[in-house]
Short mmCIF file of C-alpha atoms and ligand atoms in Angstrom, two decimals:
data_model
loop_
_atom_site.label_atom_id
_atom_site.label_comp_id
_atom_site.label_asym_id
_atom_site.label_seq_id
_atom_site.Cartn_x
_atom_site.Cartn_y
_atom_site.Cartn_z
CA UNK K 250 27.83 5.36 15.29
CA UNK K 251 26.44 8.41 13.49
CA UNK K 252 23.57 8.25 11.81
CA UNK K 253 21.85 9.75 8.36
CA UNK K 254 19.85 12.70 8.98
CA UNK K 255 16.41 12.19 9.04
CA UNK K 256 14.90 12.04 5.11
CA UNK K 257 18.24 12.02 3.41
CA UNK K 258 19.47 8.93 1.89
CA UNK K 259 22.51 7.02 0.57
CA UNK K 260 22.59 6.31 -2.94
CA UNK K 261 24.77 2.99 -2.65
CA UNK K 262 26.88 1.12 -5.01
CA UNK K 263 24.22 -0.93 -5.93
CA UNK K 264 22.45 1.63 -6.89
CA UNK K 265 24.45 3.96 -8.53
CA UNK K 266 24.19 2.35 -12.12
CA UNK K 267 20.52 2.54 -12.19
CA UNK K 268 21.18 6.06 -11.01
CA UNK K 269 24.02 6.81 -13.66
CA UNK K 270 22.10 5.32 -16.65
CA UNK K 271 18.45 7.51 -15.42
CA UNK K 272 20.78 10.65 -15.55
CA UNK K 273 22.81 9.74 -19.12
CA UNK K 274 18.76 9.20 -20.73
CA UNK K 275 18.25 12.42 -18.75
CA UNK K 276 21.21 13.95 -20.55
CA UNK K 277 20.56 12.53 -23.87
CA UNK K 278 17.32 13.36 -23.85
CA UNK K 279 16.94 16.65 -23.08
CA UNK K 280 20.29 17.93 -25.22
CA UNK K 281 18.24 16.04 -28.19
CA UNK K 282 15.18 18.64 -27.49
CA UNK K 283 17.59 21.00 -27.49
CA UNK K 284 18.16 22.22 -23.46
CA UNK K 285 21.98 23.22 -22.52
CA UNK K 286 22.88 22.37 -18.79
CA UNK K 287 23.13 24.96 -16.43
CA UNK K 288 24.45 23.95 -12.51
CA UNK K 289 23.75 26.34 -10.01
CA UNK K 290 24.32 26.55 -6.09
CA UNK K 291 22.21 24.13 -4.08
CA UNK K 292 21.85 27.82 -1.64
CA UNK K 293 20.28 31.06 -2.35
CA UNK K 294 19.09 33.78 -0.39
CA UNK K 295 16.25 33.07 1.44
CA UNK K 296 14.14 35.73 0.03
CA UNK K 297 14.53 34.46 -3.48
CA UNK K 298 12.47 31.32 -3.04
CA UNK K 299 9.71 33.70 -0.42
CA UNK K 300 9.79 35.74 -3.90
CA UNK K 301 9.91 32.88 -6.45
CA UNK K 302 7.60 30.11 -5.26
CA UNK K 303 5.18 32.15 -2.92
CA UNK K 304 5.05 32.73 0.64
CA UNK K 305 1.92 30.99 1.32
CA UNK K 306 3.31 27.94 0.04
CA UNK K 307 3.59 24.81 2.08
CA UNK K 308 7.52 24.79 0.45
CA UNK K 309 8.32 28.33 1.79
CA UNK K 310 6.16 28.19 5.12
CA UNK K 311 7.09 24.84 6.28
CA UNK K 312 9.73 22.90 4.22
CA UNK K 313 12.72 25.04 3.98
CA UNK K 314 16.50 24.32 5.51
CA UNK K 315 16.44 28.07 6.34
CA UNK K 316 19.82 29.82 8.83
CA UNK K 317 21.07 33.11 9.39
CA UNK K 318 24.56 33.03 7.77
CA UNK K 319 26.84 34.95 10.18
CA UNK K 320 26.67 38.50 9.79
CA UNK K 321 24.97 38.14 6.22
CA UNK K 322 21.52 36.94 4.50
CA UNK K 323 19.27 34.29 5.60
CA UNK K 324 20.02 31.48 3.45
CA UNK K 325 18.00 28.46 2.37
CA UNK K 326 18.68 25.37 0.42
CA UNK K 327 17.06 25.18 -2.11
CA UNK K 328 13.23 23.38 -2.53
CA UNK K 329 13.34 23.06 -6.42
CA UNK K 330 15.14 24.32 -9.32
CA UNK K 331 13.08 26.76 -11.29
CA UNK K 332 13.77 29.97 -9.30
CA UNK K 333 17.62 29.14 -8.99
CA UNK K 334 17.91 28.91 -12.55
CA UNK K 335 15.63 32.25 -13.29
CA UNK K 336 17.80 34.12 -10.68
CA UNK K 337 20.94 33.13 -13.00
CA UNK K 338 19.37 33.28 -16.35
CA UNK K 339 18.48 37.44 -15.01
CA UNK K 340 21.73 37.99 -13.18
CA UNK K 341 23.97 36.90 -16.43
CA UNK K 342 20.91 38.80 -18.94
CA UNK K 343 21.08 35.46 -20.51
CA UNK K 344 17.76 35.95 -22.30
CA UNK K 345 19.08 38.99 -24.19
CA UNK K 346 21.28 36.94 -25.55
CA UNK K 347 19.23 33.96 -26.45
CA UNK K 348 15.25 35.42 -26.30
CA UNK K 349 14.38 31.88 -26.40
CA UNK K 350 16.23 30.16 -23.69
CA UNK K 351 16.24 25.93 -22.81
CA UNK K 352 17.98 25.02 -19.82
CA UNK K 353 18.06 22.13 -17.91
CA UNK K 354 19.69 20.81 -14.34
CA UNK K 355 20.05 18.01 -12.60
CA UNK K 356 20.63 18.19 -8.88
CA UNK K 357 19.98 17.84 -5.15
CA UNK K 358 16.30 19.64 -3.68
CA UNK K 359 15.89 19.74 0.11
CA UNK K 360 12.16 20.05 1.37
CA UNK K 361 11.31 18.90 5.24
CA UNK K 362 8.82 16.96 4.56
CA UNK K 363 7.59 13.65 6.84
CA UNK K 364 9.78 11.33 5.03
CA UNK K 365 7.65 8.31 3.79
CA UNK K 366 8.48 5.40 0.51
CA UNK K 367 9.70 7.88 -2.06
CA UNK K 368 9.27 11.48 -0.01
CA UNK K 369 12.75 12.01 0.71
CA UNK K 370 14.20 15.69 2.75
CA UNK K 371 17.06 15.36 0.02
CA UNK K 372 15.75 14.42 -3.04
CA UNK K 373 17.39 14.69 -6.64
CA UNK K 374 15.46 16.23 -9.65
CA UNK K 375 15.44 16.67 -13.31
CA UNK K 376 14.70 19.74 -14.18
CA UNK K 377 14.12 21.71 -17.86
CA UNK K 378 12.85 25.31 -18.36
CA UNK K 379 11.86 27.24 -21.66
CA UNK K 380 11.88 30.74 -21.43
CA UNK K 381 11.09 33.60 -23.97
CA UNK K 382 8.18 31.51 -25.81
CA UNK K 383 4.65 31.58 -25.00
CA UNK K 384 3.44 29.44 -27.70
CA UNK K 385 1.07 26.19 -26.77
CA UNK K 386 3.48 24.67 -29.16
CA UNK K 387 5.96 24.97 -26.40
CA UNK K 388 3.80 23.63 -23.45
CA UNK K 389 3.44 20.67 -25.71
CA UNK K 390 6.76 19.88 -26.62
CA UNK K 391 7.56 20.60 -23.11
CA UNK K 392 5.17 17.53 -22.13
CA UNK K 393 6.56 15.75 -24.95
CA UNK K 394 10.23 16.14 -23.89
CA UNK K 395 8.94 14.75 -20.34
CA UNK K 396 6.80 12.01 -21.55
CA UNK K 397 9.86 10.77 -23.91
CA UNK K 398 12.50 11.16 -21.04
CA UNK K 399 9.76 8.83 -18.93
CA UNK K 400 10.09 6.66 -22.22
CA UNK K 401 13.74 6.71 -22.70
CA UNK K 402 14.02 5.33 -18.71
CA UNK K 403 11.50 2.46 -19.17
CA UNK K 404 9.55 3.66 -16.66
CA UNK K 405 6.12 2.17 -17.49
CA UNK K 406 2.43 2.49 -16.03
CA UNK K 407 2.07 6.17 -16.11
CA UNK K 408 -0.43 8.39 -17.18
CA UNK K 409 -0.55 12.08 -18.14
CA UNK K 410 -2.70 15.00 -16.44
CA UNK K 411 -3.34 17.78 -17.78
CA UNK K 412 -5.21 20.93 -16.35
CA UNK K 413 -4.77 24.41 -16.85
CA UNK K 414 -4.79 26.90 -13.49
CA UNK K 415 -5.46 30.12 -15.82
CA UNK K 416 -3.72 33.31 -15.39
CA UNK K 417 -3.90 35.82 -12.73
CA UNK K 418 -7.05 37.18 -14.03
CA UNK K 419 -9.05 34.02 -13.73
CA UNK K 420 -7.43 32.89 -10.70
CA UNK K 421 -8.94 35.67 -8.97
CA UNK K 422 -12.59 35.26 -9.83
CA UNK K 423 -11.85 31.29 -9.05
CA UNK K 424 -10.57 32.13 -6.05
CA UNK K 425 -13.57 33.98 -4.66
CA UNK K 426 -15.84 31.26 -5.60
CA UNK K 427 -13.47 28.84 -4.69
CA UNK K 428 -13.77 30.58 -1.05
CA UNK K 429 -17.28 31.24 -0.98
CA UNK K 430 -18.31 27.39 -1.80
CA UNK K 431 -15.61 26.23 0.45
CA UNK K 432 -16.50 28.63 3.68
CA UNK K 433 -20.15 27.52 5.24
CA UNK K 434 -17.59 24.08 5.26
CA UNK K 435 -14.98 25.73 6.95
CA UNK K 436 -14.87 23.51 10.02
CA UNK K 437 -14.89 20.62 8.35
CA UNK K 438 -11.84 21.31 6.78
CA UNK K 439 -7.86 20.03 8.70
CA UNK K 440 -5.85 23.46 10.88
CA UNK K 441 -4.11 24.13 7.39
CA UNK K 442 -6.65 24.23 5.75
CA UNK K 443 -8.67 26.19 7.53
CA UNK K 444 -5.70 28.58 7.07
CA UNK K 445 -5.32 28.60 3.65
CA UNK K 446 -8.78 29.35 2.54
CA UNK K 447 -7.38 32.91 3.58
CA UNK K 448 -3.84 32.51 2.20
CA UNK K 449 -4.12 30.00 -0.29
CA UNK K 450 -7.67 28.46 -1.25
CA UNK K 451 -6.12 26.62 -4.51
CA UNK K 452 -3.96 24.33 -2.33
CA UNK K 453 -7.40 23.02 -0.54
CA UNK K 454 -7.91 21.48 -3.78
CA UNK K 455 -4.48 19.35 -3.52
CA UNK K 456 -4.86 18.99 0.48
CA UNK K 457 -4.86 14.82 0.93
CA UNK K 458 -6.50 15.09 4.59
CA UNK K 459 -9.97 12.79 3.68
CA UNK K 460 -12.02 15.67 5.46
CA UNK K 461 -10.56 18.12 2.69
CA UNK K 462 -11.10 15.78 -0.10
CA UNK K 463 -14.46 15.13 1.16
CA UNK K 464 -15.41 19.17 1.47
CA UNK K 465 -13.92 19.55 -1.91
CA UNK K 466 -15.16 16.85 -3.87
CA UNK K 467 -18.18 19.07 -5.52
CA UNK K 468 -16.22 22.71 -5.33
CA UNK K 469 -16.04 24.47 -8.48
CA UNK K 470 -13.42 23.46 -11.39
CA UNK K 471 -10.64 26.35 -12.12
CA UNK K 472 -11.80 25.37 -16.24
CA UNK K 473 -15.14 27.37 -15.54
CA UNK K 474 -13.35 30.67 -15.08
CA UNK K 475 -11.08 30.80 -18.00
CA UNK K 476 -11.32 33.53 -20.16
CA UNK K 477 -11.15 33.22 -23.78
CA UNK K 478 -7.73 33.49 -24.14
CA UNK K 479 -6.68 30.75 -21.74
CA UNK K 480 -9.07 28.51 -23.09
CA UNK K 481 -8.11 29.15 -26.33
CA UNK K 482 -3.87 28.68 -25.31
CA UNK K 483 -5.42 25.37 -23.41
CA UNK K 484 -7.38 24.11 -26.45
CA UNK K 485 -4.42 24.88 -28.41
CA UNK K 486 -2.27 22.22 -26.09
CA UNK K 487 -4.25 19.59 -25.96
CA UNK K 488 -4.39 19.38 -29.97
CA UNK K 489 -1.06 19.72 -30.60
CA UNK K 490 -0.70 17.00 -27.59
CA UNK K 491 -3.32 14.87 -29.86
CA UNK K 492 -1.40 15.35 -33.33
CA UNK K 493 2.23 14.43 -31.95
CA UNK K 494 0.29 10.62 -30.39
CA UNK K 495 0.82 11.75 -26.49
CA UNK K 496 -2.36 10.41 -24.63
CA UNK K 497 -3.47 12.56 -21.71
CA UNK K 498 -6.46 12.90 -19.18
CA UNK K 499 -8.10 16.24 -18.27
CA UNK K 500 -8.14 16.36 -14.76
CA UNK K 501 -9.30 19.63 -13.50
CA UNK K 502 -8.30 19.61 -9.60
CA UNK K 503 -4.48 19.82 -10.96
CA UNK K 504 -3.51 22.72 -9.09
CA UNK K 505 0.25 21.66 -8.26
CA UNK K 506 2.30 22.83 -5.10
CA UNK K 507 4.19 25.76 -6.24
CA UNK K 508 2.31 29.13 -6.86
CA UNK K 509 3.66 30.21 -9.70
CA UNK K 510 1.59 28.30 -12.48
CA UNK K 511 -0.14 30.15 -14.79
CA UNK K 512 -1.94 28.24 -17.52
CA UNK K 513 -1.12 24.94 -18.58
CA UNK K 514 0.17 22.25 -15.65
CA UNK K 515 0.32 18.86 -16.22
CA UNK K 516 1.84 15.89 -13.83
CA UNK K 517 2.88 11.82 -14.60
CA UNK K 518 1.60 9.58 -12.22
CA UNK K 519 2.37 6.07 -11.85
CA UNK K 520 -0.57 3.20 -11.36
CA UNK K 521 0.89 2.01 -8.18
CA UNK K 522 2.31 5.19 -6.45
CA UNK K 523 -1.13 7.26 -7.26
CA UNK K 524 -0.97 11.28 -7.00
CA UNK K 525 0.15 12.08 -4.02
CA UNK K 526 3.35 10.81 -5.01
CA UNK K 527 3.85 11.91 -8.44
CA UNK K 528 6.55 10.85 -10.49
CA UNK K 529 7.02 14.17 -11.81
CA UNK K 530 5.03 17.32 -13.08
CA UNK K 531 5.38 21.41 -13.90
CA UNK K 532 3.80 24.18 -15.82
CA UNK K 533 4.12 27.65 -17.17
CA UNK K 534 4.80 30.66 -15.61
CA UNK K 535 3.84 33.95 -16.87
CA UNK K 536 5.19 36.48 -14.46
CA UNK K 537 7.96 34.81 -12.42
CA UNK K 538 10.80 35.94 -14.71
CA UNK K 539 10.11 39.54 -14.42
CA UNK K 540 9.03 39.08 -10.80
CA UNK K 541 12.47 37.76 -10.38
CA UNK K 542 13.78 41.39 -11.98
CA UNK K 543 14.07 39.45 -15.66
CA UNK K 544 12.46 40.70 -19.35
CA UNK K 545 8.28 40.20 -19.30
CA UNK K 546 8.16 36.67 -20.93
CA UNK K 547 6.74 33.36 -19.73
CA UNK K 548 8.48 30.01 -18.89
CA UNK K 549 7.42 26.59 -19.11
CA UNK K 550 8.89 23.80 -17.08
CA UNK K 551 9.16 20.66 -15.31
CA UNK K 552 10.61 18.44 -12.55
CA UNK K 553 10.91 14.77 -12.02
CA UNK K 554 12.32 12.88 -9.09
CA UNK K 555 14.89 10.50 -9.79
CA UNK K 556 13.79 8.69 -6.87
CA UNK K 557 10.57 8.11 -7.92
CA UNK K 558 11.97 7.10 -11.30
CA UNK K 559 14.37 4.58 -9.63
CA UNK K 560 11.67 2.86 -7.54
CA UNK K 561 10.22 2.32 -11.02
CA UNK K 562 12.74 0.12 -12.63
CA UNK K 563 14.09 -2.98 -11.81
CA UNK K 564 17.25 -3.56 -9.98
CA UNK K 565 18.03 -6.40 -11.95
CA UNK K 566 18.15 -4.89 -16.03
CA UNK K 567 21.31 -5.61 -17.23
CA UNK K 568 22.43 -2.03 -17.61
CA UNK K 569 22.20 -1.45 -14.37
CA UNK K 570 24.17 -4.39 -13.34
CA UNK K 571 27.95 -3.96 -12.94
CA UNK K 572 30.44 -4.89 -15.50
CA UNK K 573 33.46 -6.23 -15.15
CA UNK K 574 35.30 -7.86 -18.30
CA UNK K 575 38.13 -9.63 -17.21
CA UNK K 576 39.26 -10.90 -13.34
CA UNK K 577 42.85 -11.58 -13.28
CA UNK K 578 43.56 -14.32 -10.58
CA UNK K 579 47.03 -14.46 -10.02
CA UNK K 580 47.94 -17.45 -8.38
CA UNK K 581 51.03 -17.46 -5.76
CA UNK K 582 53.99 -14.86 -5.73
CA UNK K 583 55.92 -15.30 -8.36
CA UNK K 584 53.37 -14.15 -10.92
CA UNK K 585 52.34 -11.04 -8.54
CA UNK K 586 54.34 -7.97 -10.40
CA UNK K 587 54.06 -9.67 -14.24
CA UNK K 588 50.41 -9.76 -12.96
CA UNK K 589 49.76 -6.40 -11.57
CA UNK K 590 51.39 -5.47 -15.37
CA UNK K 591 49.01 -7.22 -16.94
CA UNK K 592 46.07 -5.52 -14.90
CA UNK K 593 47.51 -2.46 -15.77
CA UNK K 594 48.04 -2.87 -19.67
CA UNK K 595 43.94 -4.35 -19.91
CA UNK K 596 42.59 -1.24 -18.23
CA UNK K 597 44.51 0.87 -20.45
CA UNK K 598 43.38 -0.84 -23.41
CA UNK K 599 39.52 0.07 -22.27
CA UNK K 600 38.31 -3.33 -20.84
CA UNK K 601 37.29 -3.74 -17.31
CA UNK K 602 39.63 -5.14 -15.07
CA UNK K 603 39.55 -6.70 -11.41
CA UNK K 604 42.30 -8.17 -9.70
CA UNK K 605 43.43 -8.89 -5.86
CA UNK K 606 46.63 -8.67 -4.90
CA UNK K 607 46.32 -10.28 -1.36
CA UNK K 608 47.43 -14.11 -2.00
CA UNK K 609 43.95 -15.67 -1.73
CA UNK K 610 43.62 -18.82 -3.10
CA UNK K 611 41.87 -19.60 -6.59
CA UNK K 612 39.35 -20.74 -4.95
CA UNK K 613 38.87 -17.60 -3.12
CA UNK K 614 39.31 -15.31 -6.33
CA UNK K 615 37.02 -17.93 -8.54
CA UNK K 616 33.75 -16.43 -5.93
CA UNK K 617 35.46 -12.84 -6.45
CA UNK K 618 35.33 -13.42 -9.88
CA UNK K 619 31.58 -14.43 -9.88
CA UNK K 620 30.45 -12.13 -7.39
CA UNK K 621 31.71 -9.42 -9.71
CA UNK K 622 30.07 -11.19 -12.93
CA UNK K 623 33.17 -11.27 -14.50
CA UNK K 624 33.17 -12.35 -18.28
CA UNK K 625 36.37 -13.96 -18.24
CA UNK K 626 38.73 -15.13 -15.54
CA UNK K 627 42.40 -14.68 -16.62
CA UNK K 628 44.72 -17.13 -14.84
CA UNK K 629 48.06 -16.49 -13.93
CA UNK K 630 50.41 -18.73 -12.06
CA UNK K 631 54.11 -20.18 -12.35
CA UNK K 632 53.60 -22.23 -15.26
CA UNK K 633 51.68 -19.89 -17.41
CA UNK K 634 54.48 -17.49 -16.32
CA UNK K 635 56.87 -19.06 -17.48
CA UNK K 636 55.08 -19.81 -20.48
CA UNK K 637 54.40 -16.09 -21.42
CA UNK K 638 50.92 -17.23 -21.83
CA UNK K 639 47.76 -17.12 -19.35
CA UNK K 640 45.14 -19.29 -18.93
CA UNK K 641 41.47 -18.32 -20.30
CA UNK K 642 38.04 -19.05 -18.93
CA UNK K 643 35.15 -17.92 -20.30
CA UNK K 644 32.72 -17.70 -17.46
CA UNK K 645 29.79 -18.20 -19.69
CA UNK K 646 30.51 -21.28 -21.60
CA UNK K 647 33.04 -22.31 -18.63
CA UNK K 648 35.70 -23.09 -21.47
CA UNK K 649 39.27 -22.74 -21.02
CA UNK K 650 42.27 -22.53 -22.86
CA UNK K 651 45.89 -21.08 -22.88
CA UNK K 652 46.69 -17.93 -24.73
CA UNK K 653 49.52 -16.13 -25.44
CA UNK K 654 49.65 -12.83 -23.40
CA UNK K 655 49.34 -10.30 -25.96
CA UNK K 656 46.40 -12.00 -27.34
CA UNK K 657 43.78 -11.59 -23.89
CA UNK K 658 42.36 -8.49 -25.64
CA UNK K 659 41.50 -9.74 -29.01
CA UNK K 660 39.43 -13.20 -27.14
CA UNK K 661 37.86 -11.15 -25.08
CA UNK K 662 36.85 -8.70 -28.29
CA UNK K 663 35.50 -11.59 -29.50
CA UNK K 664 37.87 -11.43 -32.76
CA UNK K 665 40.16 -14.87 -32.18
CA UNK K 666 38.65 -18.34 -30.52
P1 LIG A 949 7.47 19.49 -7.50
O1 LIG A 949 8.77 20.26 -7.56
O2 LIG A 949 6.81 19.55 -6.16
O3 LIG A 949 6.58 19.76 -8.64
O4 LIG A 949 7.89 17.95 -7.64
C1 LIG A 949 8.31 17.39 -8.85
C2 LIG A 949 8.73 15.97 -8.60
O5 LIG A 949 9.84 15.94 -7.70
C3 LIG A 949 7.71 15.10 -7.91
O6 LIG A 949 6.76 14.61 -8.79
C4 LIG A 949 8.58 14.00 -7.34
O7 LIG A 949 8.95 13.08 -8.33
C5 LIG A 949 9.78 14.77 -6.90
N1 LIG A 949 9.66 15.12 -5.48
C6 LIG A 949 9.08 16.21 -4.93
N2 LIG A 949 9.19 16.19 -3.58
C7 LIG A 949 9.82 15.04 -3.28
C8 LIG A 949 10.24 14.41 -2.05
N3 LIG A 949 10.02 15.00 -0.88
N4 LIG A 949 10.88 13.22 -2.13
C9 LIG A 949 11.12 12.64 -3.32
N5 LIG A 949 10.77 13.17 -4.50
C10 LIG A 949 10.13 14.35 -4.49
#
């Protein structure tokens, strides 16, 4: 036998109507806040994620499915969304087009992490993106569309963080305090870490190695070092987050994995899953458009992990459970063509039909019929046959009855009996 891959999963049957019904909210939701789907390849070049995210950046130093395509680029799959979809919206000038832009996708993301209960290698996101509008306005109604997809899904006992990371400006006086609190520590701190307080302090901050938390438990908050205007854009959030009813908690040590932030990042997390597995999160970006070769103008966006949402809902709701209106047991041979027919003409009327076609015995069908939850079982045999009429059991109320053929479809709409 050959085995999964390491980190990827099956989505099975089972599963696949929980999945289907978190994508259609996904959908419905998103088109309502007005964001048009955009699908794009699940590989890019290499360098466009080194670029995008950051090479310092557990993602691009550790994570990646990276080859040398033969006699071409290196190639990667891709980690997340965001820099796909900016690589598109520049190649196809989409933004001169549309100056504001709302896209959204929802796809495969493939990061090699140490698989654990929800940290997948493959993993399947929703992602949106805003581009072209700068206004706080936007970061909230981007947290709003997120928080209302969460609420559209059921998915209950989460909270909302909120920080913002500042721009490049205050970064970089953060940073060097960040570092010079952090260094007379330095050997306290886990290998990466150690190695990041040259390439990336900010991730210390999000490191979940106990020695790291401990170190950074009393390091300085990136909120000190905002300058007026980021405090201003941040104040301007979190009351427009206040007037529209969304409840939120400052937490300043939201730095978030990707380096590309700027400003306002927020993240859900669940009561029982905690932080380090989020159930989703993003943030805007101020320069990763035009690092990308796009117009100067910022993006907001975010990403949640259908995963994460599944594990979150029950696997017994009764949308998720499947639906079958009608098995037909057909009962010897006689009846096997007149009932194949009848299959046939039910499905094309738009109920849901099940049938087997094998000769099992009634018996045999009757557990089909349950193990399917079939709302009515539609018996065929010689007699009814010759009758031009089938027998009817409801397999809620267990009542049963003959009916004339051409009448199955108005019982089972409820409109005769
Ligand atoms: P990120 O792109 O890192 O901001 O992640 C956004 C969301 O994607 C997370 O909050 C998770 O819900 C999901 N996610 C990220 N990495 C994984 C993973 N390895 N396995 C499952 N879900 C993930």
């Amino acid at each position: 036998m050959i085995n999964l891959i390491k980190g990827f999963h099956d989505i099975l049957p089972d599963q696949s109507l929980k999945w289907a019904f978190i994508v259609n909210k996904a959908r419905n939701c998103l088109e309502r806040f007005g964001f048009r789907e955009i699908v794009t390849p699940i590989m890019e070049k290499t360098e466009l994620f080194q670029r995008g995210i950051g090479r310092t950046t557990d993602i691009v130093e550790k994570e990646m499915y990276t080859f040398q395509d033969i006699g071409s680029d290196s190639l990667s799959l891709r980690p997340e969304a965001t820099a796909g979809i900016l690589r598109a919206v520049v190649e196809h000038s989409m933004l001169k087009r549309e100056p504001v832009l709302k896209l959204f996708t929802i796809g495969p993301m493939f990061r090699r992490e140490r698989p654990s209960k929800g940290r997948f290698r493959q993993f399947f996101q929703i992602n949106a993106e805003t581009m072209g509008d700068d206004s706080p306005l936007t970061d909230a109604e981007t947290i709003l569309a997120s928080y209302t997809l969460l609420d559209d899904i059921g998915v209950g006992n989460f909270s909302l963080e909120i920080n913002s990371v500042g721009c490049k400006n205050c970064r970089h006086l953060y940073r060097s305090a960040l570092v010079k609190y952090l260094e007379p520590s330095l050997n306290s701190l886990c290998p990466d870490c150690q190695r990041r307080i040259e390439t990336n302090p900010l991730r210390i901050l999000d490191c979940k190695e106990p020695q790291c938390i401990a170190v950074s438990r009393d390091a300085p908050l990136i909120t000190e070092f905002l300058d007026s205007s980021c405090r201003d854009h941040f104040e301007k959030v979190k009351l427009a987050l206040t007037s529209i009813g969304v409840p939120f908690r400052l937490e300043p040590r939201l730095v978030r994995g990707l380096d590309y932030y700027t400003r306002t990042a927020f993240e859900f997390v669940h009561s029982q899953l905690g932080r380090t597995k989020a159930l989703g999160g993003g943030g805007r970006y101020d320069s990763l458009i035009s690092e990308l070769g796009g117009p100067d103008v910022s993006g907001i966006g975010f990403g949640l992990g259908i995963e994460r949402l599944a594990m979150n809902l029950p696997d017994d709701h009764a949308d998720f459970l499947r639906n079958t209106d009608i098995f037909v047991a057909i009962i010897g041979a006689g009846p096997l063509n007149p009932g194949f027919e009848l299959v046939s003409r039910l499905r094309r009327s738009g109920l849901s039909v099940e049938a087997r076609y094998s000769g099992m015995s009634l018996k045999a069908q009757m557990k089909v019929a349950d193990r399917l939850s079939a709302g009515w079982v539609v018996m065929i045999g010689d007699d009814e046959l010759a009758l031009g009429k089938a027998t009817m059991r409801d397999m809620t109320t267990k009542r049963q009855f003959l009916v004339e053929l051409d009448d199955i479809e108005r019982v089972v709409r409820g409109e005769i009996f």
